[in-house]
């Protein structure tokens, strides 16, 4: 495993109005103690001038993950100021993912949004419009920060994901319109618009892709739904009027840890020795088979025709990589799903922190395919319906995102009223 060096900042003014950011590197223990804190980020108070940040980097396991295993590490978090992301990018992070829960935490726990909130309210914006303007600014600024990676990788990495409103998930047409609006407002080629992989949104994915908008399809919990997502992507590419498809990108976010939570519970209810022996194996087994499906669907005559038009494969993204069962190793899901042409999106604590400290750099995604097939089939033989579990989890997570969305709107309303009282 590659050693990790600490990143500290020194801000040196070259002119009274300009500051450049230099990074220095110290020890592994200092990095973990200083930058990674449970439930919050202690990031550099970095300054950006016209979006330009000067930084040097040192090799970490994240760089090796990409260079040696061709897996892209993405950071599952965002807070203002977005310059807080600089040390993570320097350490090898190649993209950023967000969701309504992340923005709920960022906006409700920070004063960094207060001035923009005040300006927007004074301009007559309603609270939901205020929320979207706050989000669009964060996403736009982060896209600019990651633009060098996007350019250097020729559009493979450097993406920042932002979700359409979870309230629109069951409305195909409004989801399409929301995706078009977000794409236009962020106005960066490296933005991923997140659309959930529920029944009503599958046609939305096809339409949005056909319009040349890059999409991160989220909330995938089962193999049948994943295949529907791939087909929507391929259908969208084929329906596109663009001759050059190279600017269109997509990721398919397969959720991991929540699958084990749901299936482990069912296995424990069954309670036999055979069932209990399968606990902690379901999520990884299904993900391994998803990778096999990915390889199958993105090969052959249909794909080759699209590839001639410049199309990129829709990469699998491993989401929900924090373990939710404390008896499992904290690097369990990240270590178990390393393989080429995939993305591993990691929350700061514990997944990213743990992997950088003691992750194992080894190709695991297709090391035990037969074992994964046996596990998948054994769970099914016990009477557990994978698709039903997927639908259950889809509804649970979508409901949680709706609550986060409602909570942050309520929080912004309270902040706006307090600002009005304070005058």
Coordinates of C-alpha atoms in Angstrom, one line a residue:
X1 CA 0.0 0.0 0.0
X2 CA 1.3 3.4 -0.9
X3 CA 2.3 5.7 2.0
X4 CA 0.1 8.7 2.8
X5 CA 1.6 12.1 3.5
X6 CA -0.1 14.9 5.3
X7 CA -1.2 18.0 3.6
X8 CA -0.9 21.4 5.2
X9 CA -1.5 24.7 3.7
X10 CA 0.5 27.9 3.6
X11 CA -1.2 30.9 1.9
X12 CA 1.4 33.4 0.6
X13 CA 0.2 36.7 -0.8
X14 CA 2.0 37.8 -3.9
X15 CA -0.1 40.9 -4.2
X16 CA -2.4 42.6 -1.7
X17 CA -5.5 41.2 -3.5
X18 CA -4.1 37.8 -4.6
X19 CA -3.2 34.7 -2.7
X20 CA -1.8 31.4 -4.0
X21 CA -2.1 28.2 -2.2
X22 CA 0.9 25.9 -1.6
X23 CA 0.7 22.5 -0.1
X24 CA 3.3 20.8 2.1
X25 CA 3.3 17.3 3.2
X26 CA 3.9 15.8 6.6
X27 CA 3.1 12.4 8.2
X28 CA 0.3 10.0 7.7
X29 CA -0.9 10.3 11.3
X30 CA -1.2 14.0 11.1
X31 CA -3.3 13.8 7.9
X32 CA -5.8 11.4 9.5
X33 CA -5.9 13.4 12.8
X34 CA -6.2 16.8 11.2
X35 CA -8.3 16.3 8.1
X36 CA -10.7 13.5 8.9
X37 CA -13.1 14.1 11.7
X38 CA -16.3 12.1 12.4
X39 CA -19.3 13.7 10.7
X40 CA -17.4 16.8 9.7
X41 CA -14.5 17.9 7.6
X42 CA -11.5 19.8 8.9
X43 CA -10.3 21.1 5.6
X44 CA -7.8 23.7 4.5
X45 CA -8.9 27.4 4.7
X46 CA -7.7 27.5 1.1
X47 CA -8.2 30.6 -1.1
X48 CA -8.9 30.6 -4.8
X49 CA -8.3 33.4 -7.1
X50 CA -10.5 33.3 -10.2
X51 CA -10.9 29.6 -9.7
X52 CA -7.2 28.9 -9.9
X53 CA -5.5 26.9 -7.1
X54 CA -1.9 26.0 -7.1
X55 CA -1.1 22.7 -5.5
X56 CA 1.4 20.0 -5.4
X57 CA 0.6 16.4 -4.7
X58 CA 2.2 13.4 -3.2
X59 CA 1.4 9.8 -4.0
X60 CA -1.3 8.1 -2.0
X61 CA -3.2 4.8 -2.2
X62 CA -5.9 6.7 -4.1
X63 CA -3.5 7.6 -6.9
X64 CA -2.4 3.9 -7.0
X65 CA -6.1 2.8 -7.0
X66 CA -6.6 4.7 -10.2
X67 CA -3.2 4.2 -11.9
X68 CA -2.7 0.5 -11.0
X69 CA -6.3 -0.8 -10.8
X70 CA -8.1 1.8 -13.1
X71 CA -10.7 2.5 -10.4
X72 CA -11.6 6.1 -9.8
X73 CA -12.0 7.3 -6.2
X74 CA -14.8 9.9 -5.8
X75 CA -15.6 11.8 -2.6
X76 CA -19.1 11.5 -1.3
X77 CA -19.5 14.9 0.5
X78 CA -19.5 18.6 -0.2
X79 CA -19.5 21.7 2.0
X80 CA -18.8 25.4 1.4
X81 CA -16.2 26.7 0.7
X82 CA -15.6 24.2 -2.0
X83 CA -11.8 25.0 -1.7
X84 CA -12.0 22.6 1.2
X85 CA -11.8 19.9 -1.4
X86 CA -8.4 20.9 -2.6
X87 CA -6.4 18.6 -0.3
X88 CA -8.6 15.6 -1.2
X89 CA -8.1 16.2 -4.9
X90 CA -4.4 16.5 -4.2
X91 CA -4.6 13.2 -2.5
X92 CA -6.1 11.4 -5.5
X93 CA -9.9 12.1 -5.4
X94 CA -11.1 12.3 -9.0
X95 CA -14.8 13.4 -8.6
X96 CA -17.5 14.4 -6.1
X97 CA -20.9 13.0 -5.4
X98 CA -23.7 14.7 -3.5
X99 CA -27.3 14.0 -2.4
X100 CA -30.1 15.8 -0.6
X101 CA -28.8 14.5 2.8
X102 CA -25.3 16.0 2.2
X103 CA -26.8 19.4 1.3
X104 CA -29.1 19.3 4.3
X105 CA -26.1 18.8 6.6
X106 CA -24.0 21.4 4.8
X107 CA -26.6 24.1 4.8
X108 CA -28.1 23.5 8.2
X109 CA -24.7 23.3 10.0
X110 CA -22.9 26.2 8.3
X111 CA -23.1 30.0 8.2
X112 CA -21.3 30.0 4.9
X113 CA -24.6 30.2 3.0
X114 CA -26.1 33.0 5.0
X115 CA -25.1 36.0 2.9
X116 CA -26.3 34.4 -0.4
X117 CA -29.5 33.4 1.4
X118 CA -30.0 37.0 2.5
X119 CA -29.3 38.4 -1.0
X120 CA -31.7 35.9 -2.7
X121 CA -34.5 36.5 -0.2
X122 CA -34.1 40.3 -0.6
X123 CA -34.3 39.8 -4.3
X124 CA -37.7 38.2 -3.8
X125 CA -36.8 34.5 -4.3
X126 CA -39.0 31.9 -2.6
X127 CA -37.2 29.4 -0.3
X128 CA -37.2 26.5 -2.7
X129 CA -35.6 28.7 -5.4
X130 CA -33.1 29.9 -2.8
X131 CA -32.2 26.3 -2.1
X132 CA -31.5 25.5 -5.7
X133 CA -29.4 28.6 -6.2
X134 CA -27.3 27.7 -3.2
X135 CA -26.8 24.1 -4.6
X136 CA -26.1 25.3 -8.2
X137 CA -23.4 27.6 -6.9
X138 CA -21.7 24.8 -4.9
X139 CA -21.9 22.4 -7.8
X140 CA -20.7 24.9 -10.4
X141 CA -17.7 26.0 -8.2
X142 CA -16.8 22.3 -7.6
X143 CA -17.0 21.5 -11.3
X144 CA -14.5 24.3 -12.0
X145 CA -12.2 22.9 -9.3
X146 CA -12.3 19.5 -10.9
X147 CA -12.2 20.7 -14.5
X148 CA -8.4 20.0 -14.9
X149 CA -9.1 16.3 -14.2
X150 CA -12.0 16.3 -16.6
X151 CA -9.8 17.8 -19.3
X152 CA -6.8 15.6 -18.6
X153 CA -8.9 12.4 -18.6
X154 CA -10.7 13.5 -21.8
X155 CA -14.1 13.4 -20.0
X156 CA -13.7 10.2 -18.1
X157 CA -13.4 11.7 -14.7
X158 CA -13.7 15.0 -12.9
X159 CA -17.5 14.9 -12.5
X160 CA -19.6 16.4 -9.8
X161 CA -23.1 14.9 -9.2
X162 CA -26.2 16.8 -8.3
X163 CA -29.6 15.2 -7.9
X164 CA -32.9 16.4 -9.3
X165 CA -35.5 17.0 -6.6
X166 CA -36.5 13.7 -4.9
X167 CA -40.1 15.0 -4.9
X168 CA -40.1 14.5 -8.7
X169 CA -39.0 10.9 -8.8
X170 CA -42.4 9.5 -9.8
X171 CA -43.0 12.1 -12.5
X172 CA -41.2 11.3 -15.7
X173 CA -41.7 14.5 -17.5
X174 CA -40.9 16.8 -14.6
X175 CA -37.7 14.8 -13.9
X176 CA -36.6 15.4 -17.5
X177 CA -37.4 19.2 -17.2
X178 CA -35.5 19.3 -13.9
X179 CA -32.5 17.6 -15.4
X180 CA -32.4 20.0 -18.3
X181 CA -32.7 23.0 -15.9
X182 CA -29.9 21.8 -13.7
X183 CA -27.6 21.1 -16.6
X184 CA -28.3 24.5 -18.0
X185 CA -27.9 26.3 -14.7
X186 CA -24.6 24.6 -13.7
X187 CA -23.3 25.2 -17.2
X188 CA -20.3 22.9 -16.9
X189 CA -19.5 19.9 -19.1
X190 CA -18.4 17.8 -16.0
X191 CA -21.7 17.9 -14.1
X192 CA -23.6 14.6 -13.6
X193 CA -27.3 15.1 -13.1
X194 CA -28.5 12.4 -10.8
X195 CA -31.7 10.6 -11.7
X196 CA -33.1 7.7 -9.5
X197 CA -33.4 4.3 -11.1
X198 CA -37.1 3.9 -10.3
X199 CA -39.7 2.7 -12.8
X200 CA -41.0 6.1 -13.7
X201 CA -37.5 7.5 -14.2
X202 CA -36.1 4.9 -16.6
X203 CA -37.7 6.8 -19.6
X204 CA -36.3 10.0 -18.1
X205 CA -32.8 8.6 -18.3
X206 CA -33.2 7.7 -21.9
X207 CA -34.5 11.1 -22.9
X208 CA -31.9 13.1 -20.9
X209 CA -29.1 11.0 -22.4
X210 CA -30.4 11.5 -25.9
X211 CA -30.2 15.3 -25.3
X212 CA -26.5 15.0 -24.6
X213 CA -26.8 15.5 -20.8
X214 CA -24.5 13.3 -18.7
X215 CA -26.3 11.3 -16.0
X216 CA -25.4 9.6 -12.8
X217 CA -28.2 7.0 -12.3
X218 CA -28.7 6.5 -8.6
X219 CA -30.5 4.2 -6.2
X220 CA -29.7 0.9 -8.0
X221 CA -30.3 -2.1 -5.6
X222 CA -30.9 -5.1 -7.9
X223 CA -29.6 -6.7 -11.0
X224 CA -32.9 -6.5 -13.0
X225 CA -33.1 -2.8 -12.3
X226 CA -29.4 -2.3 -13.2
X227 CA -30.0 -4.0 -16.6
X228 CA -33.0 -1.6 -17.2
X229 CA -30.6 1.3 -16.5
X230 CA -28.0 0.1 -19.0
X231 CA -30.7 -0.3 -21.6
X232 CA -32.0 3.2 -21.0
X233 CA -28.5 4.5 -21.5
X234 CA -28.0 2.6 -24.7
X235 CA -31.4 3.5 -25.9
X236 CA -30.7 7.2 -25.2
X237 CA -27.4 7.1 -27.1
X238 CA -29.0 5.4 -30.1
X239 CA -31.9 8.0 -30.0
X240 CA -29.4 10.9 -29.9
X241 CA -29.2 13.1 -33.0
X242 CA -25.5 13.9 -32.2
X243 CA -23.0 12.3 -34.5
X244 CA -20.3 12.6 -31.8
X245 CA -21.3 11.0 -28.6
X246 CA -18.0 11.5 -26.8
X247 CA -19.2 14.4 -24.7
X248 CA -22.0 12.2 -23.1
X249 CA -21.1 10.3 -20.0
X250 CA -22.9 8.2 -17.4
X251 CA -22.4 6.3 -14.2
X252 CA -24.7 3.7 -12.7
X253 CA -24.6 4.0 -8.9
X254 CA -25.1 0.6 -7.3
X255 CA -25.8 0.8 -3.6
X256 CA -23.9 -1.7 -1.5
X257 CA -24.1 -1.6 2.3
X258 CA -27.9 -1.2 2.5
X259 CA -28.3 -4.4 0.6
X260 CA -26.5 -6.3 3.4
X261 CA -28.6 -4.6 6.0
X262 CA -31.8 -5.7 4.4
X263 CA -30.8 -9.3 3.5
X264 CA -28.8 -10.0 6.7
X265 CA -32.0 -9.2 8.6
X266 CA -34.0 -11.7 6.5
X267 CA -31.2 -14.3 6.8
X268 CA -31.2 -13.9 10.6
X269 CA -35.0 -14.3 10.7
X270 CA -34.6 -17.6 8.8
X271 CA -32.0 -18.5 11.4
X272 CA -30.7 -21.8 9.9
X273 CA -26.9 -22.5 9.8
X274 CA -27.1 -22.2 6.0
X275 CA -28.8 -18.8 6.2
X276 CA -26.5 -17.4 8.9
X277 CA -23.4 -18.5 6.9
X278 CA -24.6 -16.1 4.1
X279 CA -24.8 -13.0 6.3
X280 CA -22.4 -10.2 5.1
X281 CA -22.0 -11.8 1.7
X282 CA -25.1 -10.6 -0.3
X283 CA -24.1 -7.1 -1.2
X284 CA -20.7 -7.9 -2.6
X285 CA -21.9 -11.0 -4.4
X286 CA -24.6 -9.0 -6.2
X287 CA -22.1 -6.2 -7.1
X288 CA -19.6 -8.8 -8.5
X289 CA -22.4 -10.1 -10.7
X290 CA -23.3 -6.5 -11.7
X291 CA -19.8 -6.1 -13.0
X292 CA -20.2 -9.3 -15.1
X293 CA -23.4 -7.8 -16.5
X294 CA -21.6 -4.6 -17.3
X295 CA -18.9 -6.4 -19.2
X296 CA -21.5 -8.3 -21.2
X297 CA -23.7 -5.4 -22.1
X298 CA -20.9 -3.1 -23.1
X299 CA -19.5 -5.5 -25.7
X300 CA -20.8 -7.0 -28.9
X301 CA -22.3 -5.5 -32.1
X302 CA -24.8 -3.1 -30.5
X303 CA -22.1 -1.4 -28.3
X304 CA -19.5 -1.4 -31.1
X305 CA -21.8 0.7 -33.3
X306 CA -22.2 3.3 -30.5
X307 CA -18.5 3.2 -29.7
X308 CA -17.8 4.1 -33.4
X309 CA -19.8 7.3 -32.7
X310 CA -17.6 8.1 -29.7
X311 CA -19.8 6.7 -27.0
X312 CA -18.3 6.0 -23.5
X313 CA -19.2 3.0 -21.4
X314 CA -21.6 3.7 -18.5
X315 CA -19.3 3.0 -15.6
X316 CA -20.4 1.2 -12.5
X317 CA -20.2 3.4 -9.4
X318 CA -20.1 1.7 -6.0
X319 CA -22.2 3.9 -3.6
X320 CA -23.1 3.4 0.1
X321 CA -19.6 2.1 0.8
X322 CA -19.6 2.8 4.6
X323 CA -20.2 -0.4 6.6
X324 CA -23.4 -0.3 8.6
X325 CA -22.6 -3.3 10.7
X326 CA -19.8 -2.6 13.1
X327 CA -18.7 -6.3 13.0
X328 CA -17.5 -5.9 9.4
X329 CA -14.1 -4.4 8.7
X330 CA -14.3 -0.6 8.0
X331 CA -12.7 -1.1 4.5
X332 CA -14.9 -4.1 3.7
X333 CA -16.9 -2.7 0.8
X334 CA -14.1 -0.6 -0.8
X335 CA -11.6 -3.4 -0.6
X336 CA -14.0 -6.0 -2.0
X337 CA -15.0 -4.1 -5.1
X338 CA -11.8 -3.0 -6.8
X339 CA -11.7 -3.3 -10.5
X340 CA -11.1 -1.5 -13.8
X341 CA -13.4 1.1 -15.3
X342 CA -15.4 1.5 -12.1
X343 CA -15.9 4.3 -9.6
X344 CA -15.8 3.9 -5.8
X345 CA -17.5 6.8 -4.1
X346 CA -16.4 7.1 -0.4
X347 CA -17.8 9.2 2.4
X348 CA -15.1 10.9 4.5
X349 CA -15.5 8.8 7.6
X350 CA -15.0 5.9 7.9
X351 CA -14.7 4.6 4.3
X352 CA -12.2 7.1 2.9
X353 CA -10.3 7.6 6.1
X354 CA -10.0 3.8 6.6
X355 CA -9.0 3.0 3.1
X356 CA -6.3 5.6 3.0
X357 CA -5.0 4.3 6.3
X358 CA -5.1 0.5 5.8
X359 CA -6.8 -0.3 2.5
X360 CA -5.6 -3.2 0.4
X361 CA -4.9 -2.5 -3.2
X362 CA -5.8 -5.6 -5.1
X363 CA -8.2 -6.4 -7.9
X364 CA -11.1 -8.1 -6.2
X365 CA -14.2 -7.4 -8.4
X366 CA -13.8 -10.6 -10.5
X367 CA -11.6 -12.7 -8.3
X368 CA -14.4 -14.9 -7.1
X369 CA -17.2 -14.8 -9.6
X370 CA -18.3 -18.4 -9.1
X371 CA -18.5 -17.9 -5.3
X372 CA -20.6 -14.8 -5.9
X373 CA -23.0 -16.7 -8.2
X374 CA -23.3 -19.5 -5.6
X375 CA -24.1 -16.9 -2.8
X376 CA -26.6 -15.1 -5.0
X377 CA -28.4 -18.3 -5.9
X378 CA -28.3 -19.7 -2.3
X379 CA -30.0 -16.6 -1.0
X380 CA -32.7 -16.9 -3.7
X381 CA -33.1 -20.6 -2.9
X382 CA -33.9 -19.6 0.7
X383 CA -36.9 -17.7 -0.6
X384 CA -35.4 -14.2 -0.5
X385 CA -36.5 -12.2 -3.6
X386 CA -33.7 -9.9 -4.7
X387 CA -36.0 -7.7 -6.7
X388 CA -38.4 -7.2 -3.8
X389 CA -35.5 -6.3 -1.5
X390 CA -34.4 -3.8 -4.2
X391 CA -37.8 -2.2 -4.4
X392 CA -38.0 -2.0 -0.6
X393 CA -34.6 -0.3 -0.3
X394 CA -35.4 2.0 -3.3
X395 CA -38.4 3.3 -1.5
X396 CA -36.7 3.7 1.9
X397 CA -33.8 5.7 0.5
X398 CA -36.0 7.8 -1.7
X399 CA -38.2 8.6 1.3
X400 CA -35.1 9.5 3.3
X401 CA -33.9 11.9 0.6
X402 CA -37.4 13.5 0.5
X403 CA -37.2 14.1 4.2
X404 CA -33.7 15.6 3.9
X405 CA -35.1 17.9 1.1
X406 CA -38.0 19.0 3.2
X407 CA -35.8 19.5 6.3
X408 CA -33.3 21.8 4.4
X409 CA -36.2 23.9 3.0
X410 CA -37.6 24.3 6.5
X411 CA -34.1 25.2 7.8
X412 CA -33.6 27.8 5.1
X413 CA -37.1 29.3 5.9
X414 CA -36.1 29.6 9.6
X415 CA -32.8 31.2 8.7
X416 CA -34.5 33.7 6.4
X417 CA -37.0 34.6 9.1
X418 CA -34.2 35.1 11.7
X419 CA -32.3 37.3 9.3
X420 CA -35.5 39.4 8.8
X421 CA -35.9 39.8 12.5
X422 CA -32.2 40.7 13.0
X423 CA -32.7 43.2 10.2

